[in-house]
């Protein structure tokens, strides 16, 4: 049975693209943070939508589960197979062609296996901007971005990946090809299948291609870094800068002092922007269609007003691209600095923006009471209400002992997010990692509607089983 | 059976809010354009979500179909009952409370029966903008806007109603209440049920409340009107102004000379902006967070450049709110002017923005060949690729004779939109009117996925049956 199935896979893809040796499968089986390693019957590497379709039909016939995989950079174990060894991984990485750019329509059509950075570069060649931007952009693929509805640093202005997608091509659980590759800003002709496949983490079908929105490139991007007394000040600064800058405010990132200290400790070539510490910082980015001088004048005016109003304690504005890059590095290196420091318990919560100060205050207090000495690495996309609120071991406590507390720590953080009508996964998805956790917070009704849709579109439960639901 | 059902309805709502007399039901039975009048067992007017829930449970028990209704301003017969007289209309119009505004989160929570204009006004009181804006805003409701994913004049910058909604409360087909009233910019915890109910035209459940996005109010809104030689020039102007103005370009509307002439004929108090005719016009709106003088200087620079580059032949910029209103009226009165002129065959197509000149050229030519003398009223939201490409009778041809050609005319217009990978319903939905038409253009696979979802969520087919599918 397995032999027959694998022989059919080889007849579709050729020998080179059906990987059955475990050693060769390794990068497809292990997750990005190297915490989990699954097993697979085979790793399949199709190059065309027709091949994906044939493979999925074969899987449906033989009742073989499929794990669709892009760059395999996810953080919730959504793109690796489980321990059964009975599933196949279908990697889209050979489907990496930019199919078309329609400059006047501001759209790009890409195969799902394109790297995000590759599509960003293709857009820039046409003086266009693909605003999706995340730490893993050199490794993650568009198909993965869509399947997890990736967020990143420009959501404040441009929305999540969902908002950047106009159309999809999908291979369904039955192996049929749905051509929904539309480049339309408006189309009200029935149920929104596109947004159902987006964010479904490959459990309803395999996204094979997409039409993404592009934007005219702004003439200037200016970065500013501000020192803040507390999260309340951050909220005041956000409100003021949104009013003054409108949609030209393209990023607003919060960074706690402890997060910044970690970066400076592990990346000594980076410099503190102020030479002294403040409790919190915010990084602002403004994108301007007029000119660099206009942008600098405007953002300096905003910062001066913020200091007069008591929102910001100090502020610097990058006056060159290299200065701007240096400020962004302080934000971007937080995750890596944490990893160098030791193990930490990660969270990816979202709450209403207005509740951020309250969330930080209440959760900090409770964590420090329950786990004296624990260290909180609080940073994130404040403009979107999304915090990566991570917790590290107290000084002197071993990582191993600390990780045993994971469930209790998750409970405190997630309970507080939930009490403030928040989410326990803002931009990372559920995968295998949060599949059970979500049952504590989502209503039975919502879960049962999700299951009904899963059964409707994948009645054999062969698409990425055990993820999300 | 019916008596028992109606008695139960009365026990839930009281006598006053169960309308069974046909004369009193009239406004709930007839569509906005007064072309279709259905029949209903009763019109039900609940005031709370709990009442809606009880009514839908009752309907499920008695197998009575429900037609959810908001302002009943739709154009595709989505909110009126059919001829059977066996369905109930559930009007949400008594559920018209603004529940909360979270200024720092830029969100408003409303009951579904709120008028759009009422929510716009509530936002303005807090110096916020609800950017959804359409001709029927004084009569349409938020529930209807969501159920049809309404578009309007600000989609270019802010997206459709879908993009403006963060959370929903829905009464399911089983009468259960789904509390998805989240005010989050990011939430990746499972399938996107929100976007499935949005645009489903009441066929999957009844939207009873929503959380909508607000924006800081811009400091200035400037309107400009430009004269153009042809749609190619419009495309050039759009591209240039998007590059120069970025997200501050909030509207870009195309108007053919024939459309403008109709408005001037039927609204003689309005004035031609240029004193002479040009083949096409574009109305631009810019929203600026800096100042009125900044906005005017910038848009004048854009217009001057557009004239130098040959995109625009002439241009005026409103320098007062009343001038701006007058320019907008030229655009907003087109539908009414058409109605005064006589019957016309309406279309609501979307195509990639880049294909608009080609669509107009090819479709104009074919229509004029097939129906000599027919008059084309071409206007719409060019920035979104959405044209209201309407067709009126040739001079001397009776309306009655002309309307007989409707199917052939639809076929030409819709075929051309489809050939350019477009949509036959950009912002109006399908309702009963386009339910069969869509089968010509949508793949069997897509229709079968839609049916599978309908069966999964409404297995008894009681939610607005006969609409969409």
PDB file of N, CA and C in Angstrom, chain B residues 195-261:
ATOM      1  N   UNK B 195     -15.301  36.929   8.575  1.00  0.00           N
ATOM      2  CA  UNK B 195     -15.395  37.282   7.159  1.00  0.00           C
ATOM      3  C   UNK B 195     -16.312  36.357   6.375  1.00  0.00           C
ATOM      4  N   UNK B 196     -16.643  35.237   6.979  1.00  0.00           N
ATOM      5  CA  UNK B 196     -17.615  34.347   6.342  1.00  0.00           C
ATOM      6  C   UNK B 196     -19.025  34.926   6.495  1.00  0.00           C
ATOM      7  N   UNK B 197     -19.343  35.463   7.664  1.00  0.00           N
ATOM      8  CA  UNK B 197     -20.669  36.066   7.855  1.00  0.00           C
ATOM      9  C   UNK B 197     -20.777  37.402   7.110  1.00  0.00           C
ATOM     10  N   UNK B 198     -19.653  38.138   7.044  1.00  0.00           N
ATOM     11  CA  UNK B 198     -19.667  39.390   6.288  1.00  0.00           C
ATOM     12  C   UNK B 198     -19.825  39.041   4.804  1.00  0.00           C
ATOM     13  N   UNK B 199     -20.756  39.692   4.155  1.00  0.00           N
ATOM     14  CA  UNK B 199     -20.966  39.451   2.731  1.00  0.00           C
ATOM     15  C   UNK B 199     -21.815  38.230   2.422  1.00  0.00           C
ATOM     16  N   UNK B 200     -22.303  37.518   3.452  1.00  0.00           N
ATOM     17  CA  UNK B 200     -23.114  36.316   3.222  1.00  0.00           C
ATOM     18  C   UNK B 200     -24.593  36.654   3.027  1.00  0.00           C
ATOM     19  N   UNK B 201     -24.917  37.942   3.071  1.00  0.00           N
ATOM     20  CA  UNK B 201     -26.282  38.418   2.793  1.00  0.00           C
ATOM     21  C   UNK B 201     -27.326  37.711   3.660  1.00  0.00           C
ATOM     22  N   UNK B 202     -26.958  37.435   4.900  1.00  0.00           N
ATOM     23  CA  UNK B 202     -27.928  36.864   5.844  1.00  0.00           C
ATOM     24  C   UNK B 202     -28.245  35.406   5.611  1.00  0.00           C
ATOM     25  N   UNK B 203     -27.464  34.719   4.762  1.00  0.00           N
ATOM     26  CA  UNK B 203     -27.786  33.326   4.466  1.00  0.00           C
ATOM     27  C   UNK B 203     -27.119  32.335   5.411  1.00  0.00           C
ATOM     28  N   UNK B 204     -26.244  32.826   6.290  1.00  0.00           N
ATOM     29  CA  UNK B 204     -25.552  31.913   7.220  1.00  0.00           C
ATOM     30  C   UNK B 204     -25.893  32.199   8.681  1.00  0.00           C
ATOM     31  N   UNK B 205     -26.546  33.318   8.932  1.00  0.00           N
ATOM     32  CA  UNK B 205     -26.864  33.721  10.298  1.00  0.00           C
ATOM     33  C   UNK B 205     -27.245  35.188  10.277  1.00  0.00           C
ATOM     34  N   UNK B 206     -27.603  35.726  11.433  1.00  0.00           N
ATOM     35  CA  UNK B 206     -28.029  37.126  11.500  1.00  0.00           C
ATOM     36  C   UNK B 206     -27.006  37.912  12.314  1.00  0.00           C
ATOM     37  N   UNK B 207     -26.373  38.879  11.678  1.00  0.00           N
ATOM     38  CA  UNK B 207     -25.437  39.756  12.384  1.00  0.00           C
ATOM     39  C   UNK B 207     -26.257  40.688  13.287  1.00  0.00           C
ATOM     40  N   UNK B 208     -25.959  40.657  14.593  1.00  0.00           N
ATOM     41  CA  UNK B 208     -26.735  41.479  15.532  1.00  0.00           C
ATOM     42  C   UNK B 208     -25.932  42.648  16.106  1.00  0.00           C
ATOM     43  N   UNK B 209     -24.614  42.574  16.054  1.00  0.00           N
ATOM     44  CA  UNK B 209     -23.779  43.686  16.538  1.00  0.00           C
ATOM     45  C   UNK B 209     -22.397  43.561  15.918  1.00  0.00           C
ATOM     46  N   UNK B 210     -21.646  44.654  15.971  1.00  0.00           N
ATOM     47  CA  UNK B 210     -20.314  44.646  15.353  1.00  0.00           C
ATOM     48  C   UNK B 210     -19.399  45.643  16.038  1.00  0.00           C
ATOM     49  N   UNK B 211     -18.098  45.345  15.969  1.00  0.00           N
ATOM     50  CA  UNK B 211     -17.062  46.309  16.353  1.00  0.00           C
ATOM     51  C   UNK B 211     -16.442  46.826  15.056  1.00  0.00           C
ATOM     52  N   UNK B 212     -16.496  48.146  14.861  1.00  0.00           N
ATOM     53  CA  UNK B 212     -15.973  48.755  13.638  1.00  0.00           C
ATOM     54  C   UNK B 212     -14.742  49.601  13.956  1.00  0.00           C
ATOM     55  N   UNK B 213     -13.843  49.681  12.985  1.00  0.00           N
ATOM     56  CA  UNK B 213     -12.648  50.521  13.111  1.00  0.00           C
ATOM     57  C   UNK B 213     -12.998  51.991  12.951  1.00  0.00           C
ATOM     58  N   UNK B 214     -12.380  52.826  13.747  1.00  0.00           N
ATOM     59  CA  UNK B 214     -12.449  54.267  13.534  1.00  0.00           C
ATOM     60  C   UNK B 214     -11.047  54.785  13.217  1.00  0.00           C
ATOM     61  N   UNK B 215     -11.000  56.005  12.726  1.00  0.00           N
ATOM     62  CA  UNK B 215      -9.718  56.638  12.393  1.00  0.00           C
ATOM     63  C   UNK B 215      -9.715  58.048  12.969  1.00  0.00           C
ATOM     64  N   UNK B 216      -8.527  58.550  13.289  1.00  0.00           N
ATOM     65  CA  UNK B 216      -8.486  59.960  13.700  1.00  0.00           C
ATOM     66  C   UNK B 216      -9.017  60.810  12.535  1.00  0.00           C
ATOM     67  N   UNK B 217      -9.762  61.853  12.853  1.00  0.00           N
ATOM     68  CA  UNK B 217     -10.288  62.705  11.775  1.00  0.00           C
ATOM     69  C   UNK B 217      -9.156  63.475  11.114  1.00  0.00           C
ATOM     70  N   UNK B 218      -9.129  63.488   9.779  1.00  0.00           N
ATOM     71  CA  UNK B 218      -8.133  64.333   9.115  1.00  0.00           C
ATOM     72  C   UNK B 218      -8.449  65.806   9.358  1.00  0.00           C
ATOM     73  N   UNK B 219      -7.416  66.646   9.283  1.00  0.00           N
ATOM     74  CA  UNK B 219      -7.621  68.072   9.520  1.00  0.00           C
ATOM     75  C   UNK B 219      -8.264  68.765   8.320  1.00  0.00           C
ATOM     76  N   UNK B 220      -8.049  68.217   7.126  1.00  0.00           N
ATOM     77  CA  UNK B 220      -8.601  68.867   5.925  1.00  0.00           C
ATOM     78  C   UNK B 220      -9.016  67.821   4.903  1.00  0.00           C
ATOM     79  N   UNK B 221     -10.107  68.091   4.211  1.00  0.00           N
ATOM     80  CA  UNK B 221     -10.516  67.249   3.079  1.00  0.00           C
ATOM     81  C   UNK B 221     -10.715  68.162   1.872  1.00  0.00           C
ATOM     82  N   UNK B 222      -9.960  67.895   0.829  1.00  0.00           N
ATOM     83  CA  UNK B 222      -9.968  68.761  -0.343  1.00  0.00           C
ATOM     84  C   UNK B 222     -10.473  67.975  -1.548  1.00  0.00           C
ATOM     85  N   UNK B 223     -11.366  68.578  -2.295  1.00  0.00           N
ATOM     86  CA  UNK B 223     -11.924  67.926  -3.478  1.00  0.00           C
ATOM     87  C   UNK B 223     -11.439  68.637  -4.732  1.00  0.00           C
ATOM     88  N   UNK B 224     -11.087  67.855  -5.735  1.00  0.00           N
ATOM     89  CA  UNK B 224     -10.698  68.431  -7.024  1.00  0.00           C
ATOM     90  C   UNK B 224     -11.487  67.744  -8.130  1.00  0.00           C
ATOM     91  N   UNK B 225     -11.685  68.455  -9.217  1.00  0.00           N
ATOM     92  CA  UNK B 225     -12.438  67.924 -10.350  1.00  0.00           C
ATOM     93  C   UNK B 225     -11.579  68.149 -11.578  1.00  0.00           C
ATOM     94  N   UNK B 226     -11.388  67.091 -12.359  1.00  0.00           N
ATOM     95  CA  UNK B 226     -10.480  67.221 -13.503  1.00  0.00           C
ATOM     96  C   UNK B 226     -11.188  66.818 -14.789  1.00  0.00           C
ATOM     97  N   UNK B 227     -10.791  67.448 -15.879  1.00  0.00           N
ATOM     98  CA  UNK B 227     -11.325  67.114 -17.203  1.00  0.00           C
ATOM     99  C   UNK B 227     -10.320  66.221 -17.918  1.00  0.00           C
ATOM    100  N   UNK B 228     -10.822  65.169 -18.578  1.00  0.00           N
ATOM    101  CA  UNK B 228      -9.934  64.159 -19.162  1.00  0.00           C
ATOM    102  C   UNK B 228     -10.351  63.842 -20.597  1.00  0.00           C
ATOM    103  N   UNK B 229      -9.375  63.531 -21.409  1.00  0.00           N
ATOM    104  CA  UNK B 229      -9.677  63.191 -22.801  1.00  0.00           C
ATOM    105  C   UNK B 229     -10.305  61.809 -22.936  1.00  0.00           C
ATOM    106  N   UNK B 230      -9.873  60.869 -22.085  1.00  0.00           N
ATOM    107  CA  UNK B 230     -10.321  59.483 -22.236  1.00  0.00           C
ATOM    108  C   UNK B 230      -9.943  58.688 -20.979  1.00  0.00           C
ATOM    109  N   UNK B 231     -10.432  57.447 -20.881  1.00  0.00           N
ATOM    110  CA  UNK B 231     -10.123  56.657 -19.685  1.00  0.00           C
ATOM    111  C   UNK B 231      -8.633  56.376 -19.503  1.00  0.00           C
ATOM    112  N   UNK B 232      -7.871  56.335 -20.589  1.00  0.00           N
ATOM    113  CA  UNK B 232      -6.419  56.162 -20.444  1.00  0.00           C
ATOM    114  C   UNK B 232      -5.807  57.310 -19.641  1.00  0.00           C
ATOM    115  N   UNK B 233      -6.284  58.517 -19.922  1.00  0.00           N
ATOM    116  CA  UNK B 233      -5.799  59.673 -19.168  1.00  0.00           C
ATOM    117  C   UNK B 233      -6.172  59.538 -17.697  1.00  0.00           C
ATOM    118  N   UNK B 234      -7.365  58.995 -17.446  1.00  0.00           N
ATOM    119  CA  UNK B 234      -7.794  58.785 -16.046  1.00  0.00           C
ATOM    120  C   UNK B 234      -6.836  57.837 -15.338  1.00  0.00           C
ATOM    121  N   UNK B 235      -6.420  56.785 -16.046  1.00  0.00           N
ATOM    122  CA  UNK B 235      -5.501  55.822 -15.448  1.00  0.00           C
ATOM    123  C   UNK B 235      -4.148  56.481 -15.153  1.00  0.00           C
ATOM    124  N   UNK B 236      -3.693  57.308 -16.076  1.00  0.00           N
ATOM    125  CA  UNK B 236      -2.440  58.036 -15.852  1.00  0.00           C
ATOM    126  C   UNK B 236      -2.540  58.970 -14.659  1.00  0.00           C
ATOM    127  N   UNK B 237      -3.670  59.662 -14.559  1.00  0.00           N
ATOM    128  CA  UNK B 237      -3.880  60.593 -13.447  1.00  0.00           C
ATOM    129  C   UNK B 237      -3.946  59.847 -12.113  1.00  0.00           C
ATOM    130  N   UNK B 238      -4.626  58.710 -12.125  1.00  0.00           N
ATOM    131  CA  UNK B 238      -4.726  57.911 -10.897  1.00  0.00           C
ATOM    132  C   UNK B 238      -3.339  57.477 -10.417  1.00  0.00           C
ATOM    133  N   UNK B 239      -2.566  56.953 -11.359  1.00  0.00           N
ATOM    134  CA  UNK B 239      -1.230  56.459 -11.024  1.00  0.00           C
ATOM    135  C   UNK B 239      -0.367  57.590 -10.461  1.00  0.00           C
ATOM    136  N   UNK B 240      -0.406  58.714 -11.149  1.00  0.00           N
ATOM    137  CA  UNK B 240       0.396  59.858 -10.722  1.00  0.00           C
ATOM    138  C   UNK B 240      -0.053  60.355  -9.342  1.00  0.00           C
ATOM    139  N   UNK B 241      -1.349  60.455  -9.128  1.00  0.00           N
ATOM    140  CA  UNK B 241      -1.810  61.019  -7.855  1.00  0.00           C
ATOM    141  C   UNK B 241      -1.623  60.024  -6.708  1.00  0.00           C
ATOM    142  N   UNK B 242      -1.696  58.731  -6.999  1.00  0.00           N
ATOM    143  CA  UNK B 242      -1.407  57.755  -5.933  1.00  0.00           C
ATOM    144  C   UNK B 242       0.058  57.827  -5.521  1.00  0.00           C
ATOM    145  N   UNK B 243       0.914  58.043  -6.497  1.00  0.00           N
ATOM    146  CA  UNK B 243       2.335  58.140  -6.172  1.00  0.00           C
ATOM    147  C   UNK B 243       2.602  59.401  -5.348  1.00  0.00           C
ATOM    148  N   UNK B 244       2.003  60.519  -5.773  1.00  0.00           N
ATOM    149  CA  UNK B 244       2.309  61.795  -5.121  1.00  0.00           C
ATOM    150  C   UNK B 244       1.597  61.957  -3.783  1.00  0.00           C
ATOM    151  N   UNK B 245       0.410  61.387  -3.663  1.00  0.00           N
ATOM    152  CA  UNK B 245      -0.402  61.633  -2.458  1.00  0.00           C
ATOM    153  C   UNK B 245      -0.421  60.432  -1.511  1.00  0.00           C
ATOM    154  N   UNK B 246      -0.036  59.268  -2.003  1.00  0.00           N
ATOM    155  CA  UNK B 246      -0.048  58.079  -1.144  1.00  0.00           C
ATOM    156  C   UNK B 246      -1.418  57.866  -0.546  1.00  0.00           C
ATOM    157  N   UNK B 247      -1.464  57.488   0.734  1.00  0.00           N
ATOM    158  CA  UNK B 247      -2.756  57.160   1.355  1.00  0.00           C
ATOM    159  C   UNK B 247      -3.638  58.374   1.612  1.00  0.00           C
ATOM    160  N   UNK B 248      -3.136  59.573   1.351  1.00  0.00           N
ATOM    161  CA  UNK B 248      -4.012  60.735   1.553  1.00  0.00           C
ATOM    162  C   UNK B 248      -4.993  60.900   0.389  1.00  0.00           C
ATOM    163  N   UNK B 249      -4.765  60.197  -0.706  1.00  0.00           N
ATOM    164  CA  UNK B 249      -5.773  60.172  -1.785  1.00  0.00           C
ATOM    165  C   UNK B 249      -6.888  59.236  -1.342  1.00  0.00           C
ATOM    166  N   UNK B 250      -8.042  59.804  -0.980  1.00  0.00           N
ATOM    167  CA  UNK B 250      -9.094  58.969  -0.387  1.00  0.00           C
ATOM    168  C   UNK B 250     -10.239  58.649  -1.342  1.00  0.00           C
ATOM    169  N   UNK B 251     -10.308  59.327  -2.487  1.00  0.00           N
ATOM    170  CA  UNK B 251     -11.342  58.961  -3.470  1.00  0.00           C
ATOM    171  C   UNK B 251     -10.847  59.311  -4.860  1.00  0.00           C
ATOM    172  N   UNK B 252     -11.236  58.478  -5.813  1.00  0.00           N
ATOM    173  CA  UNK B 252     -10.919  58.753  -7.214  1.00  0.00           C
ATOM    174  C   UNK B 252     -12.082  58.204  -8.030  1.00  0.00           C
ATOM    175  N   UNK B 253     -12.979  59.093  -8.424  1.00  0.00           N
ATOM    176  CA  UNK B 253     -14.225  58.702  -9.085  1.00  0.00           C
ATOM    177  C   UNK B 253     -14.199  59.142 -10.556  1.00  0.00           C
ATOM    178  N   UNK B 254     -14.578  58.236 -11.434  1.00  0.00           N
ATOM    179  CA  UNK B 254     -14.650  58.537 -12.864  1.00  0.00           C
ATOM    180  C   UNK B 254     -16.085  58.878 -13.250  1.00  0.00           C
ATOM    181  N   UNK B 255     -16.242  59.884 -14.114  1.00  0.00           N
ATOM    182  CA  UNK B 255     -17.577  60.309 -14.555  1.00  0.00           C
ATOM    183  C   UNK B 255     -17.502  60.571 -16.058  1.00  0.00           C
ATOM    184  N   UNK B 256     -18.340  59.897 -16.831  1.00  0.00           N
ATOM    185  CA  UNK B 256     -18.358  60.187 -18.268  1.00  0.00           C
ATOM    186  C   UNK B 256     -19.149  61.466 -18.519  1.00  0.00           C
ATOM    187  N   UNK B 257     -18.895  62.093 -19.654  1.00  0.00           N
ATOM    188  CA  UNK B 257     -19.599  63.344 -19.948  1.00  0.00           C
ATOM    189  C   UNK B 257     -21.114  63.127 -19.997  1.00  0.00           C
ATOM    190  N   UNK B 258     -21.556  61.984 -20.553  1.00  0.00           N
ATOM    191  CA  UNK B 258     -23.001  61.740 -20.628  1.00  0.00           C
ATOM    192  C   UNK B 258     -23.611  61.667 -19.226  1.00  0.00           C
ATOM    193  N   UNK B 259     -22.897  61.085 -18.291  1.00  0.00           N
ATOM    194  CA  UNK B 259     -23.388  61.024 -16.901  1.00  0.00           C
ATOM    195  C   UNK B 259     -23.528  62.439 -16.328  1.00  0.00           C
ATOM    196  N   UNK B 260     -22.512  63.252 -16.564  1.00  0.00           N
ATOM    197  CA  UNK B 260     -22.555  64.628 -16.036  1.00  0.00           C
ATOM    198  C   UNK B 260     -23.695  65.418 -16.670  1.00  0.00           C
ATOM    199  N   UNK B 261     -23.883  65.223 -17.980  1.00  0.00           N
ATOM    200  CA  UNK B 261     -24.968  65.945 -18.678  1.00  0.00           C
ATOM    201  C   UNK B 261     -26.333  65.585 -18.088  1.00  0.00           C
TER     202      UNK B 261
END
